[in-house]
Coordinates of C-alpha atoms and ligand atoms in Angstrom, one line a residue:
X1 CA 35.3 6.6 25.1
X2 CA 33.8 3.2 25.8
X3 CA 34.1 0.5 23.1
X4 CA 32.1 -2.1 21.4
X5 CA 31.3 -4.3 24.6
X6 CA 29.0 -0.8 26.1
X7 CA 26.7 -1.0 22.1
X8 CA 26.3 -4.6 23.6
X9 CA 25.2 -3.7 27.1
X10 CA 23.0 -1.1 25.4
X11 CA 21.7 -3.6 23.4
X12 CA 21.3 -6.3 25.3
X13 CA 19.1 -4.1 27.9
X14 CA 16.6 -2.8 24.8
X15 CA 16.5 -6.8 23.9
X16 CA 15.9 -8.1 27.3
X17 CA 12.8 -5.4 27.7
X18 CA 11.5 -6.4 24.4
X19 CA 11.3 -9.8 25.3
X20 CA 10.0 -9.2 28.0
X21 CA 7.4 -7.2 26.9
X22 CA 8.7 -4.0 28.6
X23 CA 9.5 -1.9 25.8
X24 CA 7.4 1.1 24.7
X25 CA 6.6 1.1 20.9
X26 CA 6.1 4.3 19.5
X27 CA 4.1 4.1 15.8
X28 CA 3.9 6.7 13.5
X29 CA 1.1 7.0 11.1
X30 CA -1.9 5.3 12.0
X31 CA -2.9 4.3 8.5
X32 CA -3.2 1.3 6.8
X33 CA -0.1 0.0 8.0
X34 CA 0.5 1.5 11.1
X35 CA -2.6 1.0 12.8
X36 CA -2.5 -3.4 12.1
X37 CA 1.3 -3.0 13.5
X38 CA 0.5 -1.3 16.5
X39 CA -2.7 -3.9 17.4
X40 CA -0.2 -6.7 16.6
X41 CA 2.4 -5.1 19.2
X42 CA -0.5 -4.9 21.5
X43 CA -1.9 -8.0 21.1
X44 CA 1.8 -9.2 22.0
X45 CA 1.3 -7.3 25.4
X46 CA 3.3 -4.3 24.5
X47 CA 2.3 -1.1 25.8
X48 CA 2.0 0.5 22.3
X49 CA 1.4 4.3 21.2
X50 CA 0.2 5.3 18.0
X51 CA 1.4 8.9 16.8
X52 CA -1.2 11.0 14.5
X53 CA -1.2 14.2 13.1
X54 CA -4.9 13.4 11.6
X55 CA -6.9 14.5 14.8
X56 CA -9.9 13.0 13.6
X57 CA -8.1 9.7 13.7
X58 CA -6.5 10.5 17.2
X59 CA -9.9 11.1 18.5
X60 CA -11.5 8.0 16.9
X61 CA -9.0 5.7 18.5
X62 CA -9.2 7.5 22.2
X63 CA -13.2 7.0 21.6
X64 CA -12.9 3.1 21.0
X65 CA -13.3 3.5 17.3
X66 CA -12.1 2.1 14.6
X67 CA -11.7 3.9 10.4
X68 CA -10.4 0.9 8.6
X69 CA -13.4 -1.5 7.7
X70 CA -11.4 -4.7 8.2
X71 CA -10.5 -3.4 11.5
X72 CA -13.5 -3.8 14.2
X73 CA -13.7 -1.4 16.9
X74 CA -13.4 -4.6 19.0
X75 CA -10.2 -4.9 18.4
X76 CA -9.2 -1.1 19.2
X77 CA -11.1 -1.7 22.4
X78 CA -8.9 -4.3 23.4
X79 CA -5.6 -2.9 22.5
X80 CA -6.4 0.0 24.4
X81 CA -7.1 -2.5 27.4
X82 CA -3.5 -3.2 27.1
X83 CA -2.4 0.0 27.2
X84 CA -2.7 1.0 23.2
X85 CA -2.8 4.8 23.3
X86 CA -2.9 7.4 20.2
X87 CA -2.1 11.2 20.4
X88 CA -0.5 13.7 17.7
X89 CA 1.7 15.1 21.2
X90 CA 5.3 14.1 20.1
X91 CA 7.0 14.8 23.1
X92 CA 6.0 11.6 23.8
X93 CA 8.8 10.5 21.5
X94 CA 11.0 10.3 24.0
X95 CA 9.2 8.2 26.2
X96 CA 9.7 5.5 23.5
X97 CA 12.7 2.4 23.4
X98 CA 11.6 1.6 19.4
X99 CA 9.8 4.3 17.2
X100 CA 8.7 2.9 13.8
X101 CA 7.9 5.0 11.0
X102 CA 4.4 4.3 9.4
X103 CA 4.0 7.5 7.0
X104 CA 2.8 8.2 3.0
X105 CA 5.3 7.8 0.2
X106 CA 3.5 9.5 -2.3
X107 CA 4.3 11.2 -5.9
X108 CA 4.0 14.7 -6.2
X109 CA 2.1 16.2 -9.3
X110 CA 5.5 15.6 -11.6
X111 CA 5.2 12.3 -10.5
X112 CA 8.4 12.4 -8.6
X113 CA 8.9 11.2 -4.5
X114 CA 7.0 13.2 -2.2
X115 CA 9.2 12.6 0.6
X116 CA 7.8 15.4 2.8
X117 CA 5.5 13.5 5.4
X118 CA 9.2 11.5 6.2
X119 CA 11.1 14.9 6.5
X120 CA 8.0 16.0 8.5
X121 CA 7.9 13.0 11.0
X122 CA 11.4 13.3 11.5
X123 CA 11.6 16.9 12.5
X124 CA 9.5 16.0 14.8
X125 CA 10.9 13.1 16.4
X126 CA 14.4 14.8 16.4
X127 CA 14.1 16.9 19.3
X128 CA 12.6 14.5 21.7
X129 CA 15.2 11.8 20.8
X130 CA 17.2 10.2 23.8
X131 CA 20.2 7.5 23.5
X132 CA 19.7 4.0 22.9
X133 CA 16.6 4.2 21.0
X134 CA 15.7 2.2 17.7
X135 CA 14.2 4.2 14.5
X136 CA 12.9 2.3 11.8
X137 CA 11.4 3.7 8.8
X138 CA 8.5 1.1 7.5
X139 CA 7.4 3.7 4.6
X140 CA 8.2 2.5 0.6
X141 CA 10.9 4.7 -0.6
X142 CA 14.0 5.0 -2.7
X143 CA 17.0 3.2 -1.8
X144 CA 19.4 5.8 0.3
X145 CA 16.5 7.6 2.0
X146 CA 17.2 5.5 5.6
X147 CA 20.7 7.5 5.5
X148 CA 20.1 10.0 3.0
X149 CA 17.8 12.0 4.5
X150 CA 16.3 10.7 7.6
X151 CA 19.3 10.3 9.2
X152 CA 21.1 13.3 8.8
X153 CA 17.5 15.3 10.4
X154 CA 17.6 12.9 13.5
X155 CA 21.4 13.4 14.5
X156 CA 21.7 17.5 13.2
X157 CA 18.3 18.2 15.1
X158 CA 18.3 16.0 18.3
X159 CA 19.1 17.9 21.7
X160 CA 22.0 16.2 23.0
X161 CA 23.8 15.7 20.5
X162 CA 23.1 12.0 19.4
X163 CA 25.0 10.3 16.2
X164 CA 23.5 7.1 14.8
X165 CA 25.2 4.1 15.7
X166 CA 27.3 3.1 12.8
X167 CA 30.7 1.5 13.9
X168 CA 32.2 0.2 16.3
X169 CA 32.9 3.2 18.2
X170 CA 30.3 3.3 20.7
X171 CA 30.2 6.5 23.3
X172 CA 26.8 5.8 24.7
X173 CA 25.7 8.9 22.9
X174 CA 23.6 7.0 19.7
X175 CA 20.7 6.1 19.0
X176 CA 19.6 3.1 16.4
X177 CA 18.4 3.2 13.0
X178 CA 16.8 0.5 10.4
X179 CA 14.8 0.3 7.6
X180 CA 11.9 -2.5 7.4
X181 CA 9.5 -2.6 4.5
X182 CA 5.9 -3.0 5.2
X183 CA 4.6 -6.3 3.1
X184 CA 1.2 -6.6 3.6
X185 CA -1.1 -7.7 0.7
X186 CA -4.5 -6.1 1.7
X187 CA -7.4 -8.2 1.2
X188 CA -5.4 -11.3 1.1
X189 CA -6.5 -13.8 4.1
X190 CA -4.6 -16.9 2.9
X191 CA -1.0 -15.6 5.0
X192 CA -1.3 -14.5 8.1
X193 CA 0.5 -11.1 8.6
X194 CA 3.1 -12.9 11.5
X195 CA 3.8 -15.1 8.4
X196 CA 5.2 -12.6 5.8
X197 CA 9.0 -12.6 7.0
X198 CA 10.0 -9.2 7.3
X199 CA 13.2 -7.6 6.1
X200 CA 15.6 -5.7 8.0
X201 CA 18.6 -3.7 7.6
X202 CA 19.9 -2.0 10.2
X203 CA 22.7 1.1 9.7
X204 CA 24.8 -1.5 11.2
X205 CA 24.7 -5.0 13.0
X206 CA 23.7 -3.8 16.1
X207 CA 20.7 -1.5 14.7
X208 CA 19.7 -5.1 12.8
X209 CA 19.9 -7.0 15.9
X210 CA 18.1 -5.3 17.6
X211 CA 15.2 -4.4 14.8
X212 CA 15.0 -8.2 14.4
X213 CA 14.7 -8.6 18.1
X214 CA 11.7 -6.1 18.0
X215 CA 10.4 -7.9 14.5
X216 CA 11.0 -11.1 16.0
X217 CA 8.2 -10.5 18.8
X218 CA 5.4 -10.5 16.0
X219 CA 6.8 -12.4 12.8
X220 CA 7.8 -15.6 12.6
X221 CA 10.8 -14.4 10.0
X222 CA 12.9 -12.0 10.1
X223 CA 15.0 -11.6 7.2
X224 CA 18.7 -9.6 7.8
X225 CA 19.9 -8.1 5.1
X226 CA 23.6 -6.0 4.9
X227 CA 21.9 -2.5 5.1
X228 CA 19.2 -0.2 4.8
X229 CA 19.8 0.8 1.3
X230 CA 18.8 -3.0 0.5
X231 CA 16.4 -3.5 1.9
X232 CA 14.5 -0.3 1.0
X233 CA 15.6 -1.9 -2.4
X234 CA 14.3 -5.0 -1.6
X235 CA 10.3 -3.7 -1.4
X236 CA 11.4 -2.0 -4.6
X237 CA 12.2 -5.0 -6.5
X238 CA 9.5 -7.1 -5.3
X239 CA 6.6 -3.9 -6.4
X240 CA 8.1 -3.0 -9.9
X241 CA 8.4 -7.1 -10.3
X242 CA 4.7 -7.3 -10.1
X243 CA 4.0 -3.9 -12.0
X244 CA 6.4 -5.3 -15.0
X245 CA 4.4 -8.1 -14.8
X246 CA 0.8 -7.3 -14.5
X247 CA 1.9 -4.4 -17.8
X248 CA 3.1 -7.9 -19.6
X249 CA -0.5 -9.7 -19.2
X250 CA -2.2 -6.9 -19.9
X251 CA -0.1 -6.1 -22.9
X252 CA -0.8 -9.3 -23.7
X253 CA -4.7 -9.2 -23.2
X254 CA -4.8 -6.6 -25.6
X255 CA -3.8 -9.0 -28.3
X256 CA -5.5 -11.6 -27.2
X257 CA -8.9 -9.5 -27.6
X258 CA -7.7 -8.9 -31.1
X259 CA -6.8 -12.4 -31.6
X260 CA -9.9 -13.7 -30.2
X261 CA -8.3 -15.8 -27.7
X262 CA -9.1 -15.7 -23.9
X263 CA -6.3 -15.0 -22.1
X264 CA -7.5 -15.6 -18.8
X265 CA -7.6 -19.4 -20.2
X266 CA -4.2 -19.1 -21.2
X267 CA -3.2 -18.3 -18.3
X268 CA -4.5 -20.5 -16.0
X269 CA -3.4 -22.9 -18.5
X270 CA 0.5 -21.9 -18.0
X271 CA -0.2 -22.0 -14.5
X272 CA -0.2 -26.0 -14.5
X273 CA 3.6 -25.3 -15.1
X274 CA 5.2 -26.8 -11.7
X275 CA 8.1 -24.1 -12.0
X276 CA 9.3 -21.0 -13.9
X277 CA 6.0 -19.5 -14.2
X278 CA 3.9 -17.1 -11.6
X279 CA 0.6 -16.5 -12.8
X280 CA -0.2 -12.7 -13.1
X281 CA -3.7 -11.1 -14.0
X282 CA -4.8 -8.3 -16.6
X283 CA -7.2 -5.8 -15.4
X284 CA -8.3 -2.1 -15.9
X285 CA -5.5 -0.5 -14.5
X286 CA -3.1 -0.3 -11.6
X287 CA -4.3 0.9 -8.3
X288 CA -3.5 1.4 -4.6
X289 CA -0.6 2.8 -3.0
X290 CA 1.9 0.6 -4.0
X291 CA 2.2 -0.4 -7.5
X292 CA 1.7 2.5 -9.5
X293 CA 3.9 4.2 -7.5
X294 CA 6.4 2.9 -5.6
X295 CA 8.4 1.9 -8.9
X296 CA 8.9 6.0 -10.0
X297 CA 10.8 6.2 -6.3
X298 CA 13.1 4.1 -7.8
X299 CA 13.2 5.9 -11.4
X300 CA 13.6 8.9 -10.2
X301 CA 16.9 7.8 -7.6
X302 CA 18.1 6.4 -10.9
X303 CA 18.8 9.8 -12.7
X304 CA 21.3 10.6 -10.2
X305 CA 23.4 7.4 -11.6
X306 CA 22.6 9.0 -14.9
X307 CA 20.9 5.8 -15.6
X308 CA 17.0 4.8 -16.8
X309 CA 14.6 2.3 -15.7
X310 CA 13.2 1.5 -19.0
X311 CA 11.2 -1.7 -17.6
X312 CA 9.6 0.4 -15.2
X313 CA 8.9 3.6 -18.0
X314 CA 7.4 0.6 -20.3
X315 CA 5.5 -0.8 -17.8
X316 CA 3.5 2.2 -16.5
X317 CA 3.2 3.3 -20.1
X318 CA 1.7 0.1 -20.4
X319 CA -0.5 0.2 -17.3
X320 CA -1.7 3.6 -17.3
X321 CA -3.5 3.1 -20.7
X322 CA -5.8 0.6 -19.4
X323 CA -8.5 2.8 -18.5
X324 CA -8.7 4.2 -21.8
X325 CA -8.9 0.6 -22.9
X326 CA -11.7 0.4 -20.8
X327 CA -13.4 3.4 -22.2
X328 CA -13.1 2.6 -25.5
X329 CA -14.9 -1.2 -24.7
X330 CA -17.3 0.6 -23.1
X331 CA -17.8 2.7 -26.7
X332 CA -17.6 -0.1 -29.1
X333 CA -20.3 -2.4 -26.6
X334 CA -22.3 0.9 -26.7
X335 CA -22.2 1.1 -30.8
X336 CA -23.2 -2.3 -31.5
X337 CA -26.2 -1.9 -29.6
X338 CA -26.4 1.3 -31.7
X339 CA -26.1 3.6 -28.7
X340 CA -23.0 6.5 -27.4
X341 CA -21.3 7.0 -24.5
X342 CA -22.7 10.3 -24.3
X343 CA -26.2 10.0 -22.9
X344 CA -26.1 6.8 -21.7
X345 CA -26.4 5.4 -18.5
X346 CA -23.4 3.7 -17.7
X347 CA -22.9 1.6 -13.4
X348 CA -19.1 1.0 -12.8
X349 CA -19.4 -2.0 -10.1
X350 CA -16.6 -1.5 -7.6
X351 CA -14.5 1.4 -7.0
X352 CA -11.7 -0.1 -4.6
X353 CA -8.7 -0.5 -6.6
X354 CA -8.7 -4.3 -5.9
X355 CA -11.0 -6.9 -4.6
X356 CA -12.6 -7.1 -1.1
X357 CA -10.7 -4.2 0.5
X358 CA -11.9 -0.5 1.4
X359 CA -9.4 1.3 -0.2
X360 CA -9.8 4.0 -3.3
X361 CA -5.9 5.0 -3.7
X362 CA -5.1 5.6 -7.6
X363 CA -8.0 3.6 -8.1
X364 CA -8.8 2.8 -11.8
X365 CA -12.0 3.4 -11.0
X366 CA -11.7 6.7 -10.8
X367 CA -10.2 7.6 -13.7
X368 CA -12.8 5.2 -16.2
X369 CA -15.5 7.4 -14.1
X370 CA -14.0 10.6 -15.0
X371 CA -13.5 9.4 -18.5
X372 CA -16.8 7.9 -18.9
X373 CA -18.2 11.4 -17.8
X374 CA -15.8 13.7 -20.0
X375 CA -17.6 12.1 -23.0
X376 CA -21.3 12.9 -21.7
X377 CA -22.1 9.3 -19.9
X378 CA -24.9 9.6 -17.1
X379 CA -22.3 7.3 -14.4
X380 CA -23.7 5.8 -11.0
X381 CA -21.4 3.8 -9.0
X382 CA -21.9 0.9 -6.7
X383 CA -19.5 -0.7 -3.8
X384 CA -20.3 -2.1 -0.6
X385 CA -17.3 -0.5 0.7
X386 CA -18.1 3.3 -0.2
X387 CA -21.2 4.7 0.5
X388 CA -20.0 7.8 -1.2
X389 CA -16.7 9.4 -3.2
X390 CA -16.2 12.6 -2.4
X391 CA -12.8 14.8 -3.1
X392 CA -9.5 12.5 -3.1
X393 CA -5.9 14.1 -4.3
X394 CA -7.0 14.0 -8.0
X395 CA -10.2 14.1 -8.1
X396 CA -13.8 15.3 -6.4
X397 CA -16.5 13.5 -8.0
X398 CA -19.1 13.9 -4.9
X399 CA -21.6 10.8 -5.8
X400 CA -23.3 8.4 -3.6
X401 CA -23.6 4.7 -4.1
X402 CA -26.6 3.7 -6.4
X403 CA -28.3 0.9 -5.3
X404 CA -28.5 -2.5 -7.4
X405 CA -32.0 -3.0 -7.3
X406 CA -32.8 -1.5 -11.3
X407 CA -29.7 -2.9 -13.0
X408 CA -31.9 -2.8 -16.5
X409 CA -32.3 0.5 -15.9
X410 CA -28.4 1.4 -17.0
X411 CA -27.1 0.7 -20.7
X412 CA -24.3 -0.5 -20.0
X413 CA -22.6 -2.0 -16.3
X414 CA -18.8 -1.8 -16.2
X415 CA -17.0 -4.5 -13.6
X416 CA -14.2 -2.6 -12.5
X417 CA -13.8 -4.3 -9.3
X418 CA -14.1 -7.7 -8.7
X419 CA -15.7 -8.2 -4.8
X420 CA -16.9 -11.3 -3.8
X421 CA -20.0 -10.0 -2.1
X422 CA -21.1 -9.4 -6.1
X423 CA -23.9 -12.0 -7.8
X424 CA -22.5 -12.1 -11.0
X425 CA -25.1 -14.5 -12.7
X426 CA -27.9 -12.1 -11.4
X427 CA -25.8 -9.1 -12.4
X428 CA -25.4 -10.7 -16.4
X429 CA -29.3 -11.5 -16.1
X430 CA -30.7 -8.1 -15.2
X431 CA -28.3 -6.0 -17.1
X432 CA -28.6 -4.9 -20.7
X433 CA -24.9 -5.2 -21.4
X434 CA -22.1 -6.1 -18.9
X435 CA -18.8 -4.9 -19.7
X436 CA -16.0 -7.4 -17.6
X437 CA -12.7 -6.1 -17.1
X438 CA -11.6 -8.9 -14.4
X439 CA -13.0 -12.0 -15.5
X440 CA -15.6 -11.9 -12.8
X441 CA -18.5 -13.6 -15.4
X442 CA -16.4 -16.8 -16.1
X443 CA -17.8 -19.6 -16.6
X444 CA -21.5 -17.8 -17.8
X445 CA -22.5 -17.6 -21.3
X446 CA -24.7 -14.5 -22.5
X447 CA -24.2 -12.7 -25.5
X448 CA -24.4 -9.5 -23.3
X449 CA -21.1 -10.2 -21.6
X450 CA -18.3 -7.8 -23.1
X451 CA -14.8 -9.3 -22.3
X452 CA -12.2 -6.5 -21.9
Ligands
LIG1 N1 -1.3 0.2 2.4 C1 -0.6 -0.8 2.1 O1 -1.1 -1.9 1.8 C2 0.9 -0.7 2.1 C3 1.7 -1.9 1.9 C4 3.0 -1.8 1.9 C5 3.7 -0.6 2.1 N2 3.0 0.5 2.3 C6 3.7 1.8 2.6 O2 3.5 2.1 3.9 C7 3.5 3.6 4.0 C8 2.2 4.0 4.8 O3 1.1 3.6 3.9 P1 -0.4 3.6 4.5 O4 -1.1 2.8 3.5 O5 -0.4 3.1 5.9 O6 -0.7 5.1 4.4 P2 -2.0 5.9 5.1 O7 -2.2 7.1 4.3 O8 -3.1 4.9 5.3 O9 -1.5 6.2 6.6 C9 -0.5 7.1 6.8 C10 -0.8 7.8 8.1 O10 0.3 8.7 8.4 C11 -0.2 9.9 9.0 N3 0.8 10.9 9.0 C12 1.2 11.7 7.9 N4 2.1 12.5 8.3 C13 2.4 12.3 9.6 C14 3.2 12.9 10.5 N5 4.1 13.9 10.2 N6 3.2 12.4 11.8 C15 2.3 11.5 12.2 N7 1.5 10.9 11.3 C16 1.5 11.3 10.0 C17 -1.5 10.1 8.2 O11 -2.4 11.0 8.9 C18 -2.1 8.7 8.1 O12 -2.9 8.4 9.1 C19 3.6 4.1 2.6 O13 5.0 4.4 2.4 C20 3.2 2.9 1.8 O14 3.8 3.0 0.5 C21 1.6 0.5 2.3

């Protein structure tokens, strides 16, 4: 048995390759996330491959392509120049000196962690694993799920009988394991990615060492924290601090409607405070990947400390009601002009679950055009992002982008989504009634504008 100063040698060679640009990176999931990391990696002269189950996505890539709008296939071009690579073979696995994990954390239909594309992945990857190789889950999950569960796959499935390094024993028979969350804020252009300082916790110091080492080549930060339990905790906090939040604003819109005060001015108002207040925004819902989901992970790791998350129950209460909010603004604009919901023509503008992205996850969208159409409304869409909405995990709605040409022609115009690309002064002129759930009419006056 060899002791700590042969984990040092190991490490020392997997750190000397990464800097010098000789180490092969290995992504998984080739999605939102994984597909920007692996052209970052690339664009650091790493000889990168991408690992897909998605064919379609495999092939695109191999063609030169690219499936993510911000993501021209310019810049898949290049990467593959360097040596970028994507295939769903995973014997390749073992070809690899880092492997990071890319996959979806979703909820299943009891709205508890789907944790199956990790347990899938990691089947995978067990059999082609070798010794002194770093595995680092990037995927949102519940705190314990590094060690919990992906662990125990990797070392009871691997070949040659490989433990993850977690003491100081060291036999030259481990492998490396870390959990780093993924950060980004899609859409947002005002931090560079290489800017967002990215958390680490290794299994033990030499795993973190080393994933810093491999962060350290594309982020300017790295951020060490004691394990991987916190820092999975870490992303945790930082979602269900923004899905607390964005519940209390819109709780508090709700009010303010009733009130009759505009709580969009009061809250740029409190945002003159120099300290002790971050502004947050009401809106028709919570959508995407993240938010309205990631917090449940948490919620649902809690019952096994017999112990409940009642912020996080309160909040998506809170949250989840804000399409029927929407709905029932829609309804009351409707009746003042003497009209119903059913019958009438109704164009939700924007179906991405935020601004300026190409994303339709949990959308809000989807579920006001559902709801819209469950009480007889005639509903036409418009996004310059989706040409058509066809069958997601909840819903098949099968409609194709109506054009913006004959705004009159609808009785009502719901602003769901907020995209730049949008003309709000000529979309208040030519509607009949404009029902704004973001705020994207300030500073117009027009008795057809609905706040909601
Ligand atoms: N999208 C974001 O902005 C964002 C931000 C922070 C964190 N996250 C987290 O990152 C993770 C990935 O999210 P995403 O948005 O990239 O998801 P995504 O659905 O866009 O991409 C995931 C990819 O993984 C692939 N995949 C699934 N199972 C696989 C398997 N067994 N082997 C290989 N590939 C497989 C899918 O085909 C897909 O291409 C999630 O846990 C998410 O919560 C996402």
């Amino acid at each position: 048995m060899t002791t700590y100063s042969a984990a040092d040698d190991a490490v020392d060679q997997l750190k000397n390759r990464i800097q010098k640009r000789e180490a092969r990176i290995g992504i998984i999931g080739l999605g939102y996330v994984g597909l920007p990391l692996a052209l970052l990696y690339s664009e650091q002269k790493f000889k990168v491959t991408g690992f897909d189950i998605d064919t379609r996505k495999v092939d695109t890539l191999a063609k030169g392509g690219s499936y993510i709008y911000r993501i021209a296939p310019e810049e898949i071009q290049a990467a593959k120049t360097n040596g970028f690579a994507a295939t769903a073979d995973y014997s390749q696995i073992s070809a690899m000196d880092a492997i990071i994990i890319c996959v979806p954390t979703p909820l299943d239909e009891y709205h508890e962690p789907d944790l199956s594309f990790i347990t899938s992945t990691t089947h995978s990857i067990a059999p082609h694993l070798r010794a002194g190789q770093l595995v680092v889950l990037e995927s949102t999950t519940y705190p314990g799920t590094t060690e919990e569960v992906m662990v125990p796959i990797l070392e009871k499935e691997n070949a040659a009988g490989l433990k993850a390094a977690r003491d100081e024993v060291f036999t030259g028979k481990e492998f490396f394991v870390a959990f780093s969350p993924e950060r980004e804020d899609p859409g947002n252009t005002t931090v560079a990615r290489r800017d967002i300082p990215k958390v680490v916790g290794g299994l033990n110091p030499k795993a973190s060492e080393l994933a810093r080492a491999l962060y350290g080549s594309i982020f300017n930060r790295t951020v060490p924290v004691s394990s991987p339990a916190a820092a999975e905790m870490t992303k945790l906090l930082e979602n269900i601090y923004r899905c607390v939040n964005i519940a209390l604003v819109n709780e508090l819109k709700l009010l303010s409607l009733r009130m009759g005060i505009n709580i969009w001015e009061v809250i740029e108002a409190a945002s003159t405070k120099p300290f002790g207040f971050h502004p947050f925004y009401p809106g028709p819902g919570l959508g995407g990947h993240c938010i309205p989901v990631d917090p449940f992970y948490l919620s649902w790791k809690a019952k096994e400390w017999d112990f409940r998350t009642r912020f996080i129950e309160l909040a998506g209460e809170i949250n989840t009601n804000m399409p029927y909010h929407v709905l029932a603004s829609v309804s009351s604009a409707l009746n003042k002009q003497h009209k119903s919901v059913n019958g009438s023509r109704v164009l939700v503008l924007g179906v991405a679950y935020k601004r300026d992205i190409d994303d339709l996850r949990e959308s809000p969208s989807l579920t006001i055009i559902e709801l819209l159409q469950n009480d007889g409304a005639q509903v036409s869409y418009h996004d310059p992002y989706f040409p058509f909405i066809g069958k997601g995990r909840k819903y098949d709605l099968q409609m194709k982008c109506a054009d913006l040409n004959n705004l009159a022609h609808y009785d009502c115009v719901v602003i769901v989504t907020d995209h730049s690309d949008y003309d709000y002064a000529r979309i208040v002129e030519q509607s009949q009634l404009v029902v704004d759930t973001r705020n994207a009419t300030r500073g117009l006056q027009s008795p057809k504008i609905v706040h909601c």
